[in-house]
PDB file of C-alpha atoms in Angstrom:
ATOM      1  CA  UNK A   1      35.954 135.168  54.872  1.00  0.00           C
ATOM      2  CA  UNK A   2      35.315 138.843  55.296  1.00  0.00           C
ATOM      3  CA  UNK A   3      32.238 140.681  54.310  1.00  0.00           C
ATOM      4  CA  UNK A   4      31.709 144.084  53.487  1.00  0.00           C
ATOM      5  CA  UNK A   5      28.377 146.064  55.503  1.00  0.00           C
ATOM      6  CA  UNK A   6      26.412 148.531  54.795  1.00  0.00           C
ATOM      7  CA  UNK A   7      25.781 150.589  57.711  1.00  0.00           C
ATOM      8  CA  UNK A   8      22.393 150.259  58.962  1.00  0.00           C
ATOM      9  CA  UNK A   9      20.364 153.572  57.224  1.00  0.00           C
ATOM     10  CA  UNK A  10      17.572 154.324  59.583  1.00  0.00           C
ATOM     11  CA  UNK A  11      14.717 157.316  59.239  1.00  0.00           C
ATOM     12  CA  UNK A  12      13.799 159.511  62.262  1.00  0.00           C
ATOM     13  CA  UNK A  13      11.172 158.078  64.252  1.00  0.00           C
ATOM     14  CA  UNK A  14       7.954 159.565  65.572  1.00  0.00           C
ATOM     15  CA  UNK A  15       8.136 159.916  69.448  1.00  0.00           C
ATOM     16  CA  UNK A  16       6.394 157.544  70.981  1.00  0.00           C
ATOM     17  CA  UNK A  17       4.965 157.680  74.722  1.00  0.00           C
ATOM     18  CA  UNK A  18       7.837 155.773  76.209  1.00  0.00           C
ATOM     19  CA  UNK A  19      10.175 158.406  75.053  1.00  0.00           C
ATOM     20  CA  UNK A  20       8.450 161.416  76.985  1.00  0.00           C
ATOM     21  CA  UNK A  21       9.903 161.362  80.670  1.00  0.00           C
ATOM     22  CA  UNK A  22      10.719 163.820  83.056  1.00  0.00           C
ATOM     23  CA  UNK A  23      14.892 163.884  81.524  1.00  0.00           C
ATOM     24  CA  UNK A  24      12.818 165.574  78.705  1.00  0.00           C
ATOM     25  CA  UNK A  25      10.394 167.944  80.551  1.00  0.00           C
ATOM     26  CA  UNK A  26      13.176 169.407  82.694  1.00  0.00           C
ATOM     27  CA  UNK A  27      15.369 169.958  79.103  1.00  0.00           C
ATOM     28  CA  UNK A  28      12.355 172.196  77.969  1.00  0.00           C
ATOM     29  CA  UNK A  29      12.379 176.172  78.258  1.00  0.00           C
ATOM     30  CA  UNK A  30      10.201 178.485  80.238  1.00  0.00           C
ATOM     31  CA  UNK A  31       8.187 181.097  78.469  1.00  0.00           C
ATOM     32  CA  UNK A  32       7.927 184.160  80.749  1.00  0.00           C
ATOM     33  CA  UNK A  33       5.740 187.002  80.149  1.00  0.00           C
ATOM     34  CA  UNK A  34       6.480 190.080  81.312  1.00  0.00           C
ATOM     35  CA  UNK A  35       4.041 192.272  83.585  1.00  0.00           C
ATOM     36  CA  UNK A  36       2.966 194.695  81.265  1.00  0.00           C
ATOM     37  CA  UNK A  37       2.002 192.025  78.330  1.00  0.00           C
ATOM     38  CA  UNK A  38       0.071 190.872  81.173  1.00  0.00           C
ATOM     39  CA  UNK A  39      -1.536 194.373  81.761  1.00  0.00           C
ATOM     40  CA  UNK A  40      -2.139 195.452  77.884  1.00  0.00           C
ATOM     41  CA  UNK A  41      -4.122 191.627  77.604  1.00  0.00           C
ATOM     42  CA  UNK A  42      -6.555 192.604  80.787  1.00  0.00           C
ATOM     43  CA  UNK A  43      -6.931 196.451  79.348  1.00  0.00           C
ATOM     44  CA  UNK A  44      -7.835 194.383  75.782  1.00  0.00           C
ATOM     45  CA  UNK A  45     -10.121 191.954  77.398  1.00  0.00           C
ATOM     46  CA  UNK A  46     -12.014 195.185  79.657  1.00  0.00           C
ATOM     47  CA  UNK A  47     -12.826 197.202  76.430  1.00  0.00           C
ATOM     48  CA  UNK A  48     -14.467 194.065  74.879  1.00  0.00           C
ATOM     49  CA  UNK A  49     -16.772 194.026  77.334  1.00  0.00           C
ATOM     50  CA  UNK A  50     -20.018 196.645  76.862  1.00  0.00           C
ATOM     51  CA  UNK A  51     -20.246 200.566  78.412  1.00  0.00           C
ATOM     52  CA  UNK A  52     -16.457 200.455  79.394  1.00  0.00           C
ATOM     53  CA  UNK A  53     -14.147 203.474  78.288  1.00  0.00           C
ATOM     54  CA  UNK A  54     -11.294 204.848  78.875  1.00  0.00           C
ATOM     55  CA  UNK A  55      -8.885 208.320  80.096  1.00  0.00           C
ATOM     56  CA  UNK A  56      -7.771 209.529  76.936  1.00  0.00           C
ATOM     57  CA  UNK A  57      -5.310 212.578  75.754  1.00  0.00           C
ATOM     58  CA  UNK A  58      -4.193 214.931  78.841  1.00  0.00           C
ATOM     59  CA  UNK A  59      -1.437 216.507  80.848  1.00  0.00           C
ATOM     60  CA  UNK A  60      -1.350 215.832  84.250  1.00  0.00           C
ATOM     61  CA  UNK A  61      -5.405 215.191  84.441  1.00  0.00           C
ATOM     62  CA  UNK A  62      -6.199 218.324  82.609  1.00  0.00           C
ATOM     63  CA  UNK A  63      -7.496 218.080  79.359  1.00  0.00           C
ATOM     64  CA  UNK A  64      -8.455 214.111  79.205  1.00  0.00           C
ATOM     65  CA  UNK A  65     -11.715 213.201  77.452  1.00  0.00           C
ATOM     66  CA  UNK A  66     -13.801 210.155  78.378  1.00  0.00           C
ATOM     67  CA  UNK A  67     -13.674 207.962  75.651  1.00  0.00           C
ATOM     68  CA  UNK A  68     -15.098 204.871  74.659  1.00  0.00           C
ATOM     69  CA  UNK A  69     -12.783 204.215  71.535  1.00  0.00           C
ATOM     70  CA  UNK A  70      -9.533 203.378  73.286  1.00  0.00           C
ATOM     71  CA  UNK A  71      -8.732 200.613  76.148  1.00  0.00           C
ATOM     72  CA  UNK A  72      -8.623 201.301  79.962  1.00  0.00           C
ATOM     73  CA  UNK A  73      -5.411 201.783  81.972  1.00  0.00           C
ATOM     74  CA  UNK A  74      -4.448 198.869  83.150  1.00  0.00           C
ATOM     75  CA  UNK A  75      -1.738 197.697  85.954  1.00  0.00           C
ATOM     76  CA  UNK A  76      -0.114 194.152  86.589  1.00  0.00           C
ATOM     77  CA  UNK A  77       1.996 192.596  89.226  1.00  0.00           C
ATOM     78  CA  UNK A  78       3.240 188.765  88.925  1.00  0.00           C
ATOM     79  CA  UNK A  79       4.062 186.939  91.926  1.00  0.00           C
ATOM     80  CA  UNK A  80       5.031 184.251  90.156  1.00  0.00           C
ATOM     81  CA  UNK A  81       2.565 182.282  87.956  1.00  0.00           C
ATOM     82  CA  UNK A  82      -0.337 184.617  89.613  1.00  0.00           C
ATOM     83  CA  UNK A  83      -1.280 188.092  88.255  1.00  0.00           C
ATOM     84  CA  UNK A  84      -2.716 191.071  90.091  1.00  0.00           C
ATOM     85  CA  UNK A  85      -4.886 192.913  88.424  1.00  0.00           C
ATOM     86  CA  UNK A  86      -5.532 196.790  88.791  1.00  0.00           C
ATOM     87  CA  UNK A  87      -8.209 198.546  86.169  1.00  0.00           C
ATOM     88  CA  UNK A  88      -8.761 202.560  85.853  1.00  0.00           C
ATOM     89  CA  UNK A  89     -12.057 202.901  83.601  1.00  0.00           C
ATOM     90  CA  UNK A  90     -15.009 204.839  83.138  1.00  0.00           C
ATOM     91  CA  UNK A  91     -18.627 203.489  82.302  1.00  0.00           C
ATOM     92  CA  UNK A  92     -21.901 204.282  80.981  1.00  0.00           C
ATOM     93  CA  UNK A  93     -24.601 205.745  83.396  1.00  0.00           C
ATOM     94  CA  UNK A  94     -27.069 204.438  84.092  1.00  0.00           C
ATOM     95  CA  UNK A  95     -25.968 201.266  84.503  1.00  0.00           C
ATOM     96  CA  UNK A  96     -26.210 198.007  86.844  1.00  0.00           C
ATOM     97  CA  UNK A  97     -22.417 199.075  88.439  1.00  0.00           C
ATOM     98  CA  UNK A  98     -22.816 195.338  90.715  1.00  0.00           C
ATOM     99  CA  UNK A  99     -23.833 193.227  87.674  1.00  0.00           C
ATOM    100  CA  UNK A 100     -21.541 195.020  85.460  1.00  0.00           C
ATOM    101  CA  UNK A 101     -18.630 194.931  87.559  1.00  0.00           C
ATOM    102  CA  UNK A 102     -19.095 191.599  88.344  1.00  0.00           C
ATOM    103  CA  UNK A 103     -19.220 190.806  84.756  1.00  0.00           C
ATOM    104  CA  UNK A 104     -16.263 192.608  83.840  1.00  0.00           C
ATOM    105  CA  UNK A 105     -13.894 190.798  86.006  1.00  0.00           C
ATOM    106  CA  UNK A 106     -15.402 187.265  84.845  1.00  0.00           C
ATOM    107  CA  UNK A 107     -14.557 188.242  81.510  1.00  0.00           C
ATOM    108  CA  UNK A 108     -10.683 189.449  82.358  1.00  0.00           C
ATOM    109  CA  UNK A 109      -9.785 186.928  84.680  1.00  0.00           C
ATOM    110  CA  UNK A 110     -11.549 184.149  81.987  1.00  0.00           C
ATOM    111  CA  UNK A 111      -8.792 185.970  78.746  1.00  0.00           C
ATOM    112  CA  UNK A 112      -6.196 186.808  80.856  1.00  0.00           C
ATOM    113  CA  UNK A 113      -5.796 183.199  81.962  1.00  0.00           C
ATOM    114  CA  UNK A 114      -6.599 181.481  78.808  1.00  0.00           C
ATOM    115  CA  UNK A 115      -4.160 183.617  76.953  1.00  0.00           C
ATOM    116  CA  UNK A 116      -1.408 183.783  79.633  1.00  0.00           C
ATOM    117  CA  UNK A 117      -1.770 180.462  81.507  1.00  0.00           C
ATOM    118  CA  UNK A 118      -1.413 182.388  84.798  1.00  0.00           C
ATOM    119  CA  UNK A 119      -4.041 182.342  87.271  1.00  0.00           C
ATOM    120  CA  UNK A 120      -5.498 185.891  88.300  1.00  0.00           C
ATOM    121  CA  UNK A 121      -5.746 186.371  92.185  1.00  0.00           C
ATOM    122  CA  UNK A 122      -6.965 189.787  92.629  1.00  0.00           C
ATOM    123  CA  UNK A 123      -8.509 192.514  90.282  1.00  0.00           C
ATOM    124  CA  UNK A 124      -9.416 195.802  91.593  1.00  0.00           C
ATOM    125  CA  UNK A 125     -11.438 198.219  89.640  1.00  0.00           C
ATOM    126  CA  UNK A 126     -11.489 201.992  90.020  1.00  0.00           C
ATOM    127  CA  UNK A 127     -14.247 203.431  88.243  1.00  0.00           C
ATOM    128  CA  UNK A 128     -13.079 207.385  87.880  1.00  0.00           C
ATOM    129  CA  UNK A 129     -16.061 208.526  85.763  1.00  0.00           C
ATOM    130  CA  UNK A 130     -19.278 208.023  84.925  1.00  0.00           C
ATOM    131  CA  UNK A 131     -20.662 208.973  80.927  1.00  0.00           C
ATOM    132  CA  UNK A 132     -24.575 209.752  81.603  1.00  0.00           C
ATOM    133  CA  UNK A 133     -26.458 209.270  78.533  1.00  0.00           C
ATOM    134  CA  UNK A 134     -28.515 211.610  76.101  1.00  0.00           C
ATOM    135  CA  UNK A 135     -31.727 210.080  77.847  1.00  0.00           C
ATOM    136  CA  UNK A 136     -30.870 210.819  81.420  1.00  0.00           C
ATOM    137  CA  UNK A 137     -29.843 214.509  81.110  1.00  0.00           C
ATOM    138  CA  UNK A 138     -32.577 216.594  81.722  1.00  0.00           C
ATOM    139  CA  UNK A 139     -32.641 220.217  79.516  1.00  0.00           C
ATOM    140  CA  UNK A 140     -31.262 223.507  82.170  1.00  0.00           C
ATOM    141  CA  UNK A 141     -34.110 226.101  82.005  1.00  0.00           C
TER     142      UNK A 141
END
């Protein structure tokens, strides 16, 4: 005697730990992110940080204003999953340059990474002006 069957309806199943392996890692993308979205994340994470400004408006070097409202230039090269970092910025005088400095690249390297998931090898910072404050300059007689 024949019977008829339903076929077996079955709901999608949660993945379980058994399921991950490496078939299913290599299957994934990769998410690459180009230099410059690199670069614009360390200028970002430099102007968070206190008594950093920026090169602002100009031709050529004529003309720029030192501003504090804008980010710093910033450079990047990858070498792979590690960044190079290059920073053109201006600070407040007086201040601690070591200590602030030292500071400033904690706090790039420390976004940069967290936001990228690259590792950050190198930063060099050029420091092409100095802003001296109302309190320092002395009146010309």
């Amino acid at each position: 005697m024949a019977t008829a069957t339903q076929p077996n309806l079955t709901q999608p199943r949660r993945p379980t730990k058994e399921d991950s392996s490496i078939e299913s890692i290599e299957q994934r993308g990769v998410t690459t992110i180009p230099a410059g979205v690199v670069a614009q994340i360390a200028a970002q994470a430099a102007y968070e940080t206190a008594n950093v400004g920026s090169n602002a408006g100009g031709v050529l070097g004529i003309g720029t204003r030192r501003n504090f409202d804008s980010r710093p230039e910033a450079r990047c090269e990858l070498y792979g999953q590690v960044a190079v970092l290059h920073l053109n910025l201006g600070l407040v005088f007086p201040t601690a340059l070591v200590a602030t400095v030292e500071q400033l690249r904690a706090h790039v390297r420390s976004r940069v990474e967290r936001l990228t998931g690259m590792s950050v090898g190198k930063i060099s910072i050029e420091i092409s002006w100095l802003n001296p404050s109302n309190h320092v300059r002395k009146s010309l007689r």
